[in-house]
Amino acid sequence: MKKLLLACMAWSCLSLSAQAHEIWIERDGQSGPVRVYFGEPAEAAAAESEDELGRLKHFEVFGTQGKAGKATRAGDHLVAPLAASGDAWLFDNQVFEPWQGEDKRYEAVSYYARAGRSSTMSRLAFELIPTTANANTFTLDFRGKPLADTEVTLIDQAKTQKTLKTDAQGRLTLPALAKGRYIVVAAHKEPVQKLVAGQQVTTMHHISTLTFATE
């Protein structure tokens, strides 16, 4: 019984961790290397002993003209060199193994991240795309279609959170923003029937972040 309880607790913690965590990326001035973070951007930094970054082993970072180089550890984040200037994107669907939900069916998660808002092109399956270059209005796009009436969280440098919602056309306009760096987080739960890491999965969680700085 004790072993069963511990196993259930482990699955529960995995589920909460996968759904609560985000990957976000930052790039200064639309050039130079890309910084990759993993955790909860609105919370205090995790203790080093937790080493959540160790889970990031299979992600891809790319820009407008190619992929980034091999990432290296730099304290609480990873750094990936990227030659081309402009926005940067990341995708990773192997951070967590599939886990059992409350209904005993398996779930999995895919992470998406973007730094910058100069490009109006869609490069991820789930992404906030600016309607015009450097705009404060975005379309929340999932597999080429806008997601209407979906909650989105805006996080500022002080880790203050504001909940917003896309309209009937899947569009979202951010409020007036002070100077600083911001993270916008969106999540979408998709019913599926697919194999992930050899496991039949019925629910896929998609978590996407957009990071940009205002002057």
Short mmCIF file of C-alpha atoms in Angstrom, two decimals:
data_model
loop_
_atom_site.label_atom_id
_atom_site.label_comp_id
_atom_site.label_asym_id
_atom_site.label_seq_id
_atom_site.Cartn_x
_atom_site.Cartn_y
_atom_site.Cartn_z
CA MET A 1 0.00 0.00 0.00
CA LYS A 2 2.83 2.40 0.84
CA LYS A 3 4.50 1.76 -2.51
CA LEU A 4 1.21 2.34 -4.33
CA LEU A 5 0.68 5.61 -2.47
CA LEU A 6 4.18 6.81 -3.31
CA ALA A 7 3.68 5.89 -6.95
CA CYS A 8 0.39 7.83 -7.08
CA MET A 9 2.06 10.83 -5.45
CA ALA A 10 4.88 10.70 -7.99
CA TRP A 11 2.43 10.65 -10.93
CA SER A 12 0.45 13.51 -9.37
CA CYS A 13 3.56 15.63 -8.88
CA LEU A 14 4.68 14.92 -12.44
CA SER A 15 1.31 16.02 -13.82
CA LEU A 16 1.29 19.26 -11.81
CA SER A 17 4.92 19.99 -12.69
CA ALA A 18 4.40 19.44 -16.42
CA GLN A 19 1.31 21.65 -16.55
CA ALA A 20 2.67 24.40 -14.28
CA HIS A 21 6.10 24.77 -15.87
CA GLU A 22 6.95 26.78 -18.95
CA ILE A 23 9.94 27.12 -21.22
CA TRP A 24 10.67 30.71 -22.18
CA ILE A 25 13.49 32.22 -24.18
CA GLU A 26 15.08 35.65 -24.26
CA ARG A 27 17.22 37.49 -26.79
CA ASP A 28 18.65 40.97 -26.37
CA GLY A 29 18.28 43.46 -29.18
CA GLN A 30 17.15 40.86 -31.73
CA SER A 31 20.70 39.55 -32.07
CA GLY A 32 23.25 37.44 -30.27
CA PRO A 33 22.66 34.24 -28.30
CA VAL A 34 19.32 32.94 -27.05
CA ARG A 35 18.81 32.30 -23.33
CA VAL A 36 16.60 29.32 -22.47
CA TYR A 37 14.76 29.13 -19.13
CA PHE A 38 12.55 26.45 -17.63
CA GLY A 39 10.30 26.69 -14.59
CA GLU A 40 7.58 29.03 -13.39
CA PRO A 41 8.35 32.58 -14.59
CA ALA A 42 5.99 34.18 -12.06
CA GLU A 43 7.62 32.40 -9.12
CA ALA A 44 10.99 32.74 -7.39
CA ALA A 45 13.88 30.86 -8.98
CA ALA A 46 14.00 27.17 -8.05
CA ALA A 47 16.72 25.87 -5.79
CA GLU A 48 19.79 24.58 -7.59
CA SER A 49 19.22 21.12 -6.13
CA GLU A 50 16.00 20.81 -8.16
CA ASP A 51 17.95 21.29 -11.39
CA GLU A 52 14.90 21.53 -13.66
CA LEU A 53 17.18 22.55 -16.53
CA GLY A 54 18.45 18.98 -16.61
CA ARG A 55 15.17 18.00 -18.26
CA LEU A 56 15.93 20.08 -21.35
CA LYS A 57 17.88 17.71 -23.58
CA HIS A 58 16.04 17.58 -26.90
CA PHE A 59 14.82 21.10 -27.65
CA GLU A 60 15.38 22.91 -30.94
CA VAL A 61 16.13 26.64 -31.11
CA PHE A 62 16.01 28.36 -34.47
CA GLY A 63 15.80 31.79 -36.01
CA THR A 64 14.69 33.29 -39.30
CA GLN A 65 17.58 31.69 -41.19
CA GLY A 66 18.59 28.51 -39.43
CA LYS A 67 19.10 26.59 -36.22
CA ALA A 68 21.03 27.70 -33.16
CA GLY A 69 24.26 26.03 -32.09
CA LYS A 70 24.70 23.69 -29.15
CA ALA A 71 23.40 25.12 -25.88
CA THR A 72 25.59 25.38 -22.77
CA ARG A 73 24.72 25.88 -19.11
CA ALA A 74 25.03 29.40 -17.65
CA GLY A 75 23.74 29.43 -14.09
CA ASP A 76 19.94 29.32 -14.03
CA HIS A 77 19.58 29.07 -17.82
CA LEU A 78 21.05 27.67 -21.02
CA VAL A 79 22.68 29.73 -23.78
CA ALA A 80 22.37 28.82 -27.46
CA PRO A 81 24.34 30.76 -30.12
CA LEU A 82 22.23 31.98 -33.05
CA ALA A 83 23.80 33.72 -36.02
CA ALA A 84 20.80 35.29 -37.74
CA SER A 85 19.22 38.43 -36.29
CA GLY A 86 15.51 38.73 -35.56
CA ASP A 87 13.06 36.66 -33.56
CA ALA A 88 13.89 33.22 -32.16
CA TRP A 89 11.75 30.13 -31.60
CA LEU A 90 11.98 26.91 -29.58
CA PHE A 91 10.13 23.58 -29.60
CA ASP A 92 10.42 20.62 -27.22
CA ASN A 93 8.02 17.69 -26.78
CA GLN A 94 10.34 15.44 -24.77
CA VAL A 95 10.69 17.28 -21.46
CA PHE A 96 8.39 14.90 -19.57
CA GLU A 97 7.46 11.29 -20.23
CA PRO A 98 3.69 10.67 -20.57
CA TRP A 99 1.90 10.42 -17.21
CA GLN A 100 -1.43 9.10 -16.00
CA GLY A 101 -4.18 11.61 -15.32
CA GLU A 102 -6.97 11.30 -12.79
CA ASP A 103 -8.92 9.11 -15.21
CA LYS A 104 -5.90 6.77 -15.48
CA ARG A 105 -5.46 7.68 -19.13
CA TYR A 106 -2.12 9.01 -20.27
CA GLU A 107 -1.30 12.64 -20.98
CA ALA A 108 1.74 14.38 -22.48
CA VAL A 109 3.00 17.92 -23.00
CA SER A 110 4.62 19.92 -25.79
CA TYR A 111 6.39 23.22 -25.13
CA TYR A 112 6.74 26.15 -27.52
CA ALA A 113 8.58 29.44 -26.98
CA ARG A 114 9.25 32.60 -28.92
CA ALA A 115 11.44 35.63 -28.28
CA GLY A 116 10.64 38.85 -30.13
CA ARG A 117 7.62 40.15 -32.02
CA SER A 118 9.10 41.56 -35.23
CA SER A 119 8.02 38.68 -37.49
CA THR A 120 4.37 38.11 -38.41
CA MET A 121 5.12 34.59 -39.68
CA SER A 122 3.95 31.47 -37.84
CA ARG A 123 6.77 29.02 -37.14
CA LEU A 124 5.31 26.91 -34.31
CA ALA A 125 2.20 24.73 -34.02
CA PHE A 126 1.05 26.86 -31.09
CA GLU A 127 2.11 30.49 -31.03
CA LEU A 128 1.17 34.10 -30.30
CA ILE A 129 1.76 35.96 -33.56
CA PRO A 130 1.84 39.79 -33.79
CA THR A 131 -0.66 41.20 -36.27
CA THR A 132 2.00 43.68 -37.43
CA ALA A 133 5.69 44.00 -36.57
CA ASN A 134 6.22 44.95 -32.91
CA ALA A 135 2.47 45.28 -32.32
CA ASN A 136 0.71 44.78 -28.99
CA THR A 137 -2.08 42.87 -30.74
CA PHE A 138 -1.58 39.15 -31.37
CA THR A 139 -3.40 36.16 -32.79
CA LEU A 140 -3.23 32.97 -30.74
CA ASP A 141 -2.67 30.39 -33.46
CA PHE A 142 -2.99 26.60 -33.08
CA ARG A 143 -2.17 24.53 -36.15
CA GLY A 144 -3.03 27.40 -38.47
CA LYS A 145 -6.33 28.34 -36.82
CA PRO A 146 -7.05 31.07 -34.24
CA LEU A 147 -8.05 29.99 -30.72
CA ALA A 148 -11.03 32.02 -29.52
CA ASP A 149 -12.01 32.71 -25.90
CA THR A 150 -8.74 31.37 -24.51
CA GLU A 151 -7.12 32.68 -21.34
CA VAL A 152 -3.62 34.12 -21.64
CA THR A 153 -1.37 35.29 -18.80
CA LEU A 154 0.81 38.40 -19.00
CA ILE A 155 3.79 38.47 -16.59
CA ASP A 156 5.97 41.55 -16.06
CA GLN A 157 9.48 41.90 -14.61
CA ALA A 158 8.08 42.25 -11.09
CA LYS A 159 6.39 38.83 -11.62
CA THR A 160 2.97 40.47 -11.50
CA GLN A 161 0.39 38.46 -13.41
CA LYS A 162 -2.59 39.68 -15.41
CA THR A 163 -5.13 37.31 -16.97
CA LEU A 164 -6.40 38.25 -20.42
CA LYS A 165 -8.56 36.47 -22.99
CA THR A 166 -8.59 36.16 -26.77
CA ASP A 167 -11.70 37.39 -28.57
CA ALA A 168 -13.97 35.51 -30.99
CA GLN A 169 -11.30 35.87 -33.70
CA GLY A 170 -8.53 34.56 -31.45
CA ARG A 171 -7.01 38.03 -31.10
CA LEU A 172 -5.57 39.60 -27.99
CA THR A 173 -4.47 43.19 -27.36
CA LEU A 174 -2.14 43.79 -24.45
CA PRO A 175 -2.70 46.78 -22.16
CA ALA A 176 -0.32 49.76 -22.16
CA LEU A 177 3.09 48.48 -21.09
CA ALA A 178 5.86 50.20 -19.15
CA LYS A 179 9.49 49.73 -20.10
CA GLY A 180 10.73 46.23 -19.33
CA ARG A 181 10.65 42.58 -20.36
CA TYR A 182 7.38 40.66 -20.52
CA ILE A 183 6.32 37.02 -20.83
CA VAL A 184 2.96 36.01 -22.27
CA VAL A 185 1.84 32.44 -21.54
CA ALA A 186 -0.91 30.46 -23.27
CA ALA A 187 -2.05 26.86 -22.77
CA HIS A 188 -4.30 24.55 -24.77
CA LYS A 189 -5.50 21.02 -24.00
CA GLU A 190 -6.07 18.79 -27.03
CA PRO A 191 -7.82 15.39 -27.09
CA VAL A 192 -5.69 12.98 -29.12
CA GLN A 193 -5.13 9.33 -29.88
CA LYS A 194 -1.41 8.96 -30.51
CA LEU A 195 1.72 7.19 -29.37
CA VAL A 196 4.18 9.30 -27.38
CA ALA A 197 7.38 7.63 -26.21
CA GLY A 198 5.73 4.27 -26.82
CA GLN A 199 2.68 5.14 -24.71
CA GLN A 200 -0.87 5.63 -25.99
CA VAL A 201 -1.83 9.20 -25.08
CA THR A 202 -5.36 10.66 -25.03
CA THR A 203 -4.64 14.23 -23.89
CA MET A 204 -1.90 16.55 -25.13
CA HIS A 205 -1.10 19.75 -23.24
CA HIS A 206 0.34 22.54 -25.37
CA ILE A 207 2.12 25.38 -23.54
CA SER A 208 3.46 28.39 -25.42
CA THR A 209 5.33 31.51 -24.30
CA LEU A 210 6.20 34.79 -25.96
CA THR A 211 8.91 37.02 -24.51
CA PHE A 212 9.71 40.56 -25.61
CA ALA A 213 11.11 43.81 -24.22
CA THR A 214 9.68 47.32 -24.47
CA GLU A 215 11.77 50.46 -24.56
#
